[in-house]
XYZ file of C-alpha atoms in Angstrom:
600
model
C -9.572 65.461 -94.054
C -7.647 65.768 -90.814
C -10.126 63.480 -89.049
C -9.821 60.860 -91.823
C -6.026 61.003 -91.727
C -6.061 60.681 -87.941
C -8.410 57.698 -88.135
C -6.159 55.937 -90.667
C -3.125 56.545 -88.461
C -4.905 54.763 -85.601
C -5.374 51.721 -87.833
C -1.651 51.456 -88.538
C -0.327 52.180 -85.039
C -1.925 50.898 -81.849
C 0.596 52.779 -79.712
C -0.310 56.041 -81.414
C -4.000 55.323 -80.788
C -3.331 54.727 -77.090
C -1.298 57.923 -76.885
C -4.008 60.064 -78.527
C -6.749 58.397 -76.466
C -4.798 59.134 -73.293
C -4.364 62.765 -74.315
C -8.099 63.049 -75.050
C -8.945 61.540 -71.657
C -6.544 63.929 -69.955
C -8.009 67.035 -71.607
C -11.561 65.886 -70.859
C -10.620 65.119 -67.271
C -9.093 68.590 -66.874
C -12.290 70.116 -68.210
C -14.427 68.133 -65.755
C -12.095 69.072 -62.904
C -12.321 72.791 -63.742
C -16.104 72.760 -64.097
C -16.610 70.765 -60.906
C -14.398 73.072 -58.848
C -16.056 76.195 -60.233
C -19.523 74.803 -59.525
C -18.546 73.848 -55.972
C -16.940 77.215 -55.300
C -19.924 79.094 -56.740
C -18.970 82.764 -56.853
C -16.439 82.387 -54.037
C -13.479 82.181 -56.412
C -14.527 85.391 -58.164
C -14.971 87.137 -54.820
C -11.537 85.946 -53.708
C -10.079 87.253 -56.929
C -11.716 90.627 -56.390
C -10.201 90.901 -52.895
C -6.850 89.353 -53.741
C -5.431 92.357 -55.573
C -5.390 94.640 -52.521
C -1.641 93.962 -52.307
C 0.794 92.373 -54.798
C 1.617 89.578 -52.338
C -2.050 88.621 -51.967
C -2.458 88.638 -55.727
C 0.543 86.335 -56.109
C -0.787 83.936 -53.478
C -4.254 83.867 -55.026
C -2.864 83.195 -58.511
C -0.734 80.338 -57.213
C -3.472 78.805 -55.025
C -6.198 79.058 -57.690
C -3.984 77.465 -60.327
C -3.008 74.644 -57.950
C -6.692 73.968 -57.275
C -7.922 74.254 -60.862
C -4.748 72.902 -62.469
C -5.254 75.424 -65.260
C -3.271 78.643 -65.481
C -5.253 79.445 -68.648
C -8.573 79.495 -66.772
C -7.130 81.674 -63.983
C -5.685 84.033 -66.605
C -9.025 84.292 -68.428
C -10.868 85.001 -65.164
C -8.325 87.728 -64.419
C -8.791 89.225 -67.895
C -12.567 89.171 -67.353
C -12.277 91.051 -64.047
C -9.816 93.524 -65.508
C -11.941 94.154 -68.601
C -14.973 95.060 -66.497
C -12.976 97.240 -64.087
C -13.290 95.013 -61.005
C -9.499 94.919 -60.542
C -6.602 97.096 -61.705
C -3.819 96.195 -64.132
C -1.003 96.063 -61.557
C -3.032 93.682 -59.370
C -3.905 91.517 -62.376
C -0.201 91.214 -63.252
C 0.563 89.923 -59.753
C -2.174 87.281 -60.144
C -0.602 86.153 -63.423
C 2.808 85.829 -61.775
C 1.231 83.621 -59.116
C -0.567 81.564 -61.765
C 2.760 80.744 -63.408
C 4.116 79.511 -60.099
C 0.970 77.507 -59.371
C 1.173 75.845 -62.789
C 4.337 74.044 -61.667
C 2.375 72.008 -59.101
C 0.857 69.712 -61.719
C 4.175 68.446 -63.042
C 5.362 67.762 -59.488
C 2.355 65.518 -58.841
C 3.007 63.603 -62.055
C 6.727 63.326 -61.420
C 6.288 62.155 -57.828
C 3.716 59.558 -58.902
C 6.344 58.098 -61.193
C 5.827 55.938 -64.244
C 5.980 52.543 -62.513
C 2.827 53.197 -60.489
C -0.467 52.290 -62.170
C -3.316 54.637 -61.226
C -6.086 52.623 -62.893
C -6.790 50.760 -59.665
C -7.704 54.078 -58.061
C -9.317 55.632 -61.138
C -12.015 52.994 -61.699
C -13.573 53.225 -58.205
C -13.392 57.011 -58.422
C -15.267 56.857 -61.723
C -18.052 54.781 -60.140
C -18.405 57.059 -57.110
C -18.267 60.148 -59.301
C -21.137 58.989 -61.498
C -23.231 58.028 -58.450
C -22.602 61.456 -56.890
C -24.096 63.135 -59.975
C -27.534 61.935 -58.805
C -27.357 63.413 -55.279
C -28.348 67.025 -55.873
C -26.725 70.170 -57.196
C -23.618 70.188 -55.016
C -23.327 66.421 -55.244
C -23.393 66.714 -59.037
C -20.570 69.258 -58.923
C -18.542 67.055 -56.578
C -19.205 64.078 -58.813
C -17.958 65.958 -61.847
C -14.788 66.840 -59.961
C -14.241 63.198 -58.981
C -14.884 62.041 -62.554
C -12.310 64.559 -63.761
C -9.687 63.150 -61.388
C -10.539 59.593 -62.479
C -10.135 60.454 -66.166
C -6.798 62.160 -65.477
C -5.554 59.010 -63.684
C -6.731 56.816 -66.566
C -5.087 59.188 -69.049
C -1.717 58.946 -67.299
C -1.705 55.153 -67.625
C -2.966 55.294 -71.195
C -0.244 57.714 -72.283
C 2.386 55.651 -70.507
C 1.257 52.487 -72.341
C 1.159 54.421 -75.604
C 4.777 55.479 -75.347
C 5.810 51.954 -74.336
C 4.057 50.547 -77.424
C 5.840 53.088 -79.643
C 9.271 51.727 -78.808
C 10.515 52.312 -82.350
C 10.319 56.072 -81.879
C 13.444 57.528 -80.321
C 13.404 61.298 -80.059
C 16.614 61.203 -78.032
C 18.639 60.674 -81.204
C 17.757 64.219 -82.261
C 20.394 65.887 -80.151
C 19.428 69.098 -78.435
C 23.050 70.125 -78.113
C 23.723 73.582 -79.415
C 21.425 76.577 -79.591
C 19.664 75.421 -82.780
C 18.705 72.054 -81.296
C 17.476 73.638 -78.060
C 15.403 76.243 -79.880
C 13.901 73.455 -82.005
C 12.527 71.645 -78.952
C 11.391 74.935 -77.387
C 9.341 75.447 -80.547
C 8.008 71.878 -80.286
C 6.849 72.524 -76.708
C 5.225 75.838 -77.626
C 3.458 74.412 -80.693
C 2.179 71.351 -78.825
C 0.806 73.534 -76.024
C -0.974 75.808 -78.500
C -2.514 72.782 -80.252
C -3.749 70.951 -77.131
C -4.462 74.217 -75.208
C -2.852 72.845 -72.038
C 0.701 73.160 -70.770
C -0.115 70.377 -68.283
C -0.846 68.010 -71.163
C 2.421 68.957 -72.857
C 4.420 68.344 -69.689
C 2.648 65.048 -69.048
C 3.545 63.843 -72.540
C 7.111 65.003 -71.942
C 7.321 63.114 -68.636
C 5.992 59.930 -70.235
C 8.400 60.134 -73.164
C 11.254 60.872 -70.765
C 10.390 57.898 -68.569
C 10.170 55.626 -71.627
C 13.670 56.672 -72.695
C 12.386 58.226 -75.914
C 13.460 61.752 -74.957
C 16.755 63.084 -73.628
C 16.854 65.147 -70.444
C 18.118 68.234 -72.297
C 15.278 67.979 -74.789
C 12.679 67.722 -72.021
C 13.984 70.900 -70.398
C 13.679 72.779 -73.702
C 10.123 71.482 -74.180
C 9.238 72.674 -70.652
C 10.423 76.172 -71.585
C 8.378 76.025 -74.783
C 5.247 74.933 -72.898
C 5.353 78.186 -70.913
C 5.595 80.222 -74.090
C 2.759 78.271 -75.726
C 0.533 78.720 -72.676
C 0.924 82.489 -72.759
C 0.271 82.590 -76.499
C -2.967 80.606 -76.110
C -4.166 82.823 -73.276
C -3.164 85.970 -75.156
C -5.087 84.939 -78.269
C -8.251 84.130 -76.306
C -7.882 87.260 -74.183
C -7.275 89.468 -77.207
C -10.248 88.101 -79.113
C -12.627 88.192 -76.137
C -11.464 91.232 -74.169
C -11.397 95.006 -74.432
C -8.372 97.296 -74.239
C -7.744 96.439 -70.572
C -7.771 92.712 -71.405
C -5.414 93.338 -74.306
C -2.896 94.962 -71.942
C -2.925 91.963 -69.625
C -2.563 89.565 -72.573
C 0.519 91.497 -73.702
C 1.899 91.463 -70.142
C 1.461 87.668 -70.011
C 3.331 87.174 -73.281
C 6.110 89.568 -72.205
C 6.550 87.736 -68.906
C 6.622 84.222 -70.344
C 8.748 85.163 -73.342
C 11.258 87.025 -71.153
C 11.360 84.128 -68.703
C 11.985 81.719 -71.587
C 14.867 83.859 -72.880
C 16.440 84.008 -69.411
C 16.022 80.235 -69.007
C 17.702 79.600 -72.371
C 20.608 81.903 -71.567
C 21.087 80.290 -68.156
C 20.275 76.736 -69.263
C 23.700 75.184 -68.450
C 23.731 76.823 -65.018
C 20.153 75.765 -64.316
C 20.959 72.171 -65.320
C 23.888 72.089 -62.912
C 21.756 73.561 -60.137
C 18.986 71.007 -60.727
C 21.446 68.099 -60.743
C 23.125 69.338 -57.569
C 19.830 69.794 -55.700
C 18.406 66.413 -56.722
C 21.714 64.687 -55.883
C 21.667 66.299 -52.447
C 18.226 64.722 -51.834
C 19.369 61.362 -53.201
C 17.402 61.629 -56.467
C 20.211 62.485 -58.851
C 19.156 59.775 -61.311
C 15.464 60.681 -61.312
C 15.029 62.664 -64.517
C 11.314 63.204 -63.827
C 12.019 65.054 -60.579
C 14.760 67.000 -62.325
C 12.312 68.171 -64.996
C 9.756 69.229 -62.347
C 12.428 71.083 -60.365
C 13.712 72.823 -63.506
C 10.191 73.935 -64.441
C 9.647 75.413 -60.977
C 13.104 76.978 -60.818
C 12.982 78.961 -64.039
C 9.410 80.139 -63.347
C 10.474 81.310 -59.892
C 13.398 83.204 -61.460
C 10.988 84.885 -63.869
C 8.695 85.938 -61.022
C 11.686 87.296 -59.064
C 12.820 89.344 -62.061
C 9.368 90.805 -62.776
C 8.261 91.314 -59.176
C 9.831 94.790 -58.725
C 8.706 95.811 -62.245
C 4.951 95.317 -61.858
C 3.992 98.967 -61.430
C 6.420 100.123 -64.113
C 5.109 97.481 -66.534
C 1.500 98.479 -65.838
C 2.328 102.153 -66.434
C 4.176 101.366 -69.659
C 1.286 99.291 -71.012
C -1.166 102.079 -70.175
C 0.973 104.496 -72.198
C 1.458 102.068 -75.088
C -2.196 101.053 -75.225
C -4.285 103.957 -73.879
C -8.033 103.806 -73.629
C -9.830 105.452 -76.557
C -11.288 108.860 -75.841
C -14.889 108.769 -74.706
C -17.118 109.806 -77.612
C -19.107 112.998 -77.233
C -21.888 111.409 -79.268
C -22.684 107.702 -79.319
C -24.878 108.182 -82.369
C -21.953 109.550 -84.353
C -19.594 106.858 -83.095
C -21.910 103.976 -83.967
C -22.963 105.428 -87.303
C -19.313 105.669 -88.364
C -18.031 102.554 -86.566
C -18.082 98.824 -87.152
C -20.417 96.199 -85.684
C -17.720 95.219 -83.166
C -17.889 98.720 -81.659
C -21.595 98.474 -80.827
C -21.227 96.754 -77.432
C -17.650 97.162 -76.107
C -18.496 95.916 -72.604
C -19.950 92.578 -73.748
C -16.643 90.807 -74.337
C -16.270 87.028 -74.435
C -13.905 87.198 -71.457
C -16.741 88.551 -69.274
C -18.584 85.234 -69.713
C -15.960 83.435 -67.594
C -17.280 84.918 -64.341
C -20.726 85.704 -62.940
C -19.496 88.923 -61.311
C -17.779 90.229 -64.444
C -20.770 89.280 -66.628
C -23.154 91.085 -64.259
C -21.014 94.221 -64.249
C -20.646 94.077 -68.049
C -24.437 93.965 -68.425
C -24.868 96.945 -66.087
C -22.234 98.937 -67.968
C -23.812 98.128 -71.315
C -27.271 99.020 -69.989
C -25.975 102.403 -68.941
C -24.414 102.859 -72.370
C -27.664 101.793 -74.016
C -29.388 104.395 -71.859
C -27.035 107.117 -73.124
C -27.572 106.009 -76.714
C -31.345 105.943 -76.304
C -31.220 109.354 -74.659
C -29.494 110.755 -77.752
C -31.998 109.067 -80.071
C -34.850 110.537 -78.023
C -33.164 113.929 -78.370
C -33.151 113.403 -82.116
C -36.877 112.664 -81.939
C -37.276 116.093 -80.345
C -35.175 117.648 -83.129
C -32.282 118.274 -80.739
C -28.940 116.807 -81.943
C -26.507 115.374 -79.330
C -24.232 118.416 -79.390
C -27.158 120.617 -78.223
C -28.443 118.347 -75.444
C -26.205 119.913 -72.791
C -27.714 123.353 -73.445
C -31.028 122.901 -75.266
C -33.053 125.836 -76.533
C -36.817 126.245 -76.281
C -37.371 127.509 -79.817
C -35.174 128.699 -82.655
C -35.151 129.121 -86.455
C -32.878 126.031 -86.646
C -35.522 123.971 -84.833
C -38.234 125.118 -87.224
C -36.001 124.303 -90.190
C -35.341 120.781 -88.901
C -39.051 120.193 -88.420
C -39.836 121.465 -91.887
C -37.155 119.288 -93.504
C -38.070 116.152 -91.477
C -34.372 115.243 -91.425
C -34.228 113.435 -88.065
C -36.067 110.110 -88.243
C -35.962 108.563 -84.750
C -37.530 105.317 -85.967
C -34.691 104.800 -88.462
C -32.121 105.523 -85.721
C -33.850 103.016 -83.451
C -33.653 100.280 -86.072
C -30.076 101.080 -87.082
C -28.536 101.714 -83.649
C -30.673 100.970 -80.588
C -32.187 97.655 -81.676
C -28.808 96.060 -82.680
C -27.262 96.994 -79.306
C -30.279 95.616 -77.433
C -30.109 92.434 -79.522
C -26.409 91.971 -78.691
C -27.161 92.449 -75.002
C -29.833 89.735 -75.099
C -27.499 87.465 -77.068
C -24.808 87.950 -74.403
C -27.273 87.033 -71.652
C -28.344 83.888 -73.520
C -24.709 82.716 -73.856
C -23.983 82.856 -70.120
C -24.070 79.388 -68.528
C -22.525 79.760 -65.043
C -24.744 79.641 -61.918
C -25.912 82.942 -60.397
C -26.623 83.691 -56.759
C -30.043 85.221 -55.863
C -28.736 88.806 -55.826
C -27.169 88.397 -59.260
C -30.328 86.766 -60.624
C -32.332 89.772 -59.425
C -29.903 92.166 -61.098
C -30.161 90.243 -64.372
C -33.964 90.286 -64.227
C -33.965 94.012 -63.441
C -31.533 94.630 -66.267
C -33.620 92.795 -68.844
C -36.753 94.570 -67.681
C -35.074 97.983 -67.748
C -33.669 97.372 -71.216
C -37.092 96.354 -72.491
C -38.686 99.474 -71.017
C -35.907 101.560 -72.516
C -36.738 100.284 -75.976
C -40.370 101.235 -75.330
C -39.223 104.731 -74.337
C -37.494 105.183 -77.693
C -40.671 104.072 -79.445
C -42.686 106.517 -77.311
C -40.328 109.249 -78.493
C -41.110 108.341 -82.082
C -44.807 108.961 -81.336
C -43.895 112.349 -79.854
C -41.884 113.195 -82.945
C -44.855 112.500 -85.216
C -46.998 114.921 -83.223
C -44.284 117.569 -83.139
C -43.799 117.191 -86.872
C -47.500 117.846 -87.521
C -48.238 120.467 -84.882
C -45.155 122.688 -85.386
C -45.477 123.198 -89.100
C -45.387 126.865 -90.254
C -49.166 126.890 -90.731
C -49.663 126.219 -86.990
C -46.594 128.055 -85.686
C -48.529 130.621 -83.598
C -51.314 128.395 -82.295
C -51.919 127.578 -78.632
C -51.423 123.847 -79.384
C -48.013 124.577 -80.928
C -46.991 126.564 -77.836
C -48.106 123.664 -75.606
C -46.106 121.162 -77.659
C -43.032 123.413 -77.446
C -43.499 123.601 -73.662
C -43.772 119.816 -73.407
C -40.718 119.350 -75.636
C -38.743 121.832 -73.521
C -39.565 120.033 -70.260
C -38.475 116.667 -71.671
C -35.266 118.161 -73.083
C -34.416 119.648 -69.659
C -34.879 116.196 -68.094
C -32.693 114.594 -70.790
C -30.020 117.224 -70.247
C -30.059 116.541 -66.502
C -29.774 112.787 -67.033
C -26.961 113.164 -69.540
C -25.010 115.571 -67.360
C -25.443 113.444 -64.241
C -24.347 110.234 -65.968
C -21.003 111.837 -66.763
C -20.371 112.723 -63.113
C -21.756 109.683 -61.325
C -18.741 108.961 -59.095
C -20.685 110.323 -56.133
C -23.397 107.633 -56.119
C -25.498 109.240 -53.390
C -25.578 112.631 -55.091
C -26.244 111.032 -58.482
C -29.171 109.031 -57.128
C -30.618 112.083 -55.382
C -30.346 114.052 -58.616
C -32.264 111.348 -60.462
C -34.986 111.242 -57.835
C -35.508 115.009 -58.040
C -36.797 114.637 -61.586
C -40.003 113.048 -60.320
C -41.219 116.019 -58.230
C -40.142 118.426 -60.975
C -42.187 116.560 -63.558
C -45.132 116.346 -61.164
C -45.093 120.115 -60.711
C -44.876 120.617 -64.472
C -47.763 118.181 -64.999
C -50.026 120.148 -62.669
C -49.210 123.455 -64.342
C -49.431 121.952 -67.831
C -52.846 120.391 -67.219
C -54.189 123.640 -65.745
C -52.960 125.520 -68.812
C -54.492 123.016 -71.236
C -57.935 123.094 -69.666
C -57.815 126.877 -69.539
C -57.059 126.901 -73.276
C -59.966 124.513 -73.894
C -62.359 126.819 -72.004
C -61.113 129.776 -74.031
C -61.478 127.814 -77.294
C -57.746 128.036 -78.135
C -57.449 124.277 -78.533
C -60.061 121.626 -79.290
C -60.747 118.291 -77.614
C -58.734 116.326 -80.198
C -55.659 118.503 -79.600
C -56.197 118.152 -75.850
C -56.194 114.351 -75.983
C -53.013 114.364 -78.076
C -51.264 116.645 -75.607
C -52.396 114.533 -72.618
C -51.036 111.434 -74.339
C -47.822 113.318 -75.107
C -47.477 114.169 -71.416
C -47.866 110.477 -70.533
C -45.181 109.510 -73.037
C -42.888 112.198 -71.615
C -43.240 110.921 -68.054
C -42.736 107.307 -69.133
C -39.618 108.190 -71.127
C -38.004 109.922 -68.151
C -38.935 107.098 -65.792
C -37.434 104.409 -68.040
C -34.214 106.366 -68.507
C -33.940 106.761 -64.740
C -34.292 103.016 -64.208
C -31.531 102.155 -66.646
C -29.145 104.801 -65.328
C -29.597 103.559 -61.763
C -29.138 99.900 -62.677
C -26.105 100.779 -64.763
C -24.564 102.315 -61.661
C -25.147 99.116 -59.697
C -28.398 99.972 -57.856
C -30.467 96.814 -57.626
C -33.520 98.670 -56.314
C -35.420 100.517 -59.007
C -37.251 103.743 -58.298
C -40.915 103.155 -57.451
C -43.298 104.242 -60.201
C -45.890 105.799 -57.898
C -43.156 107.490 -55.883
C -42.121 109.339 -59.013
C -45.407 110.457 -60.477
C -48.146 109.488 -57.969
C -50.397 107.996 -60.638
C -50.452 105.192 -63.171
C -49.261 105.734 -66.698
C -51.220 104.938 -69.881
C -50.560 101.387 -70.968
C -51.821 101.689 -74.528
C -49.379 101.278 -77.376
C -47.752 104.540 -78.465
C -49.252 106.058 -81.574
C -49.152 109.527 -83.115
C -52.507 111.171 -82.724
């Protein structure tokens, strides 16, 4: 219905059609410009962002420079939220980047104001469009450069189109709606905020304001109020996207952005008469006292600079306050319990939409989620061994409670896999499929390793289900005192000790070297157990305590045990950022059975 109404309005007003077409060209040109610059920069912009928060001043400079280059404070804000959500930067540093982004956003209106409304840019835009399209056929970097050039050409065409649209709509005179008085000013602040939220670009709002101001259809006071509103609308748009696509850290930054822009808007409104006088005095001193376009650009820069000056000494205090207001949720002692009682949105907290805005943040999010999937799978494997999560830290070899669980068959690992592990793995694959930005070779290798480790992890959970079936049959009361039952208890105990070690180490993995060494020690320990276990089994066979069928089942169970530990090791290492997986032969010195797991 909206599309039909819009189409009918174009039929009745050619000026309105030109205005909307110009706005569409501008938004498309901005999109091309952003994508071209990001493709040309590769991962350099993300790396600069990661290093820029070492000091507040560097964060401010990066925010301003990146926004000047991309001409999009929203994109810079979303990249910052992505880095903050994955832990690559801290909240105080992210706030300084946002302050810089607000300053950098003022550069766009200066370019438009200095270009003026009497200068036609079509003569430059059309050749740029031709060269941009030709550059798309000259390779990967040429394609990115061509997209950037096309974006600039569309922006130039949009400026002329919007200017002609306002000239054709001469009957519209917004200047008659006086902005005198607080009510009138607030009205146009709301107009600026609403327009920015609708078009998702404060640059587009300010360009429309400049064109209407140059055409005499908007009073100077009204344009200043709209400029204030555009800042508020920009923060609201970023906050909504950041809140929907980020975790608790991203939510804090979204709130900080709204607080900064809203506070700056309030200060600008309270000081509006003084700011107007200052703008008029400065422009008059440079001989541009009658240029309302320059006055609007100067006003936009001035009140943003005042906001940055007011918030600059409060960055650390604001970050601390937000951390107290919005603390991180306590880490769950059991992921199985959390997921069983939680919602679907709680399944994969690291895979936020904001992480998709950067290759580095997406890579780190995948590693974090792989490590979490490893913890979850570890608990499910514990369930397969009839050991609930609260007993994994101090497992017992045998107990009446264990025998009761086996007799009742109350822990179905296959059901837990389908209800918990498989949905998380599916969300991880869905996240990977949605990522569209280019990856460097190191990142590509990490993604391949991550997918492979996740796939092997799923196989480990299925191997555990095969172990559970054998435990269920062999540890029934009728076989409680048999040699086969004792061997299965020994095998279960060894695997539980390995799971306990992995779980304990993953909680204290700040010392990467020690954590990696602890993981690697599991291989020799399992190798020693394997030698002793095999010697015991064959001794029992010679004594007639177990038969050949029981022997084959136990040998297969040993293979599943070794493969489970190996796969958990791989995921834990990759989740901690180690791109090199542990070598299979270095762990166990022999190949593992490749047949599908089955209870026998």
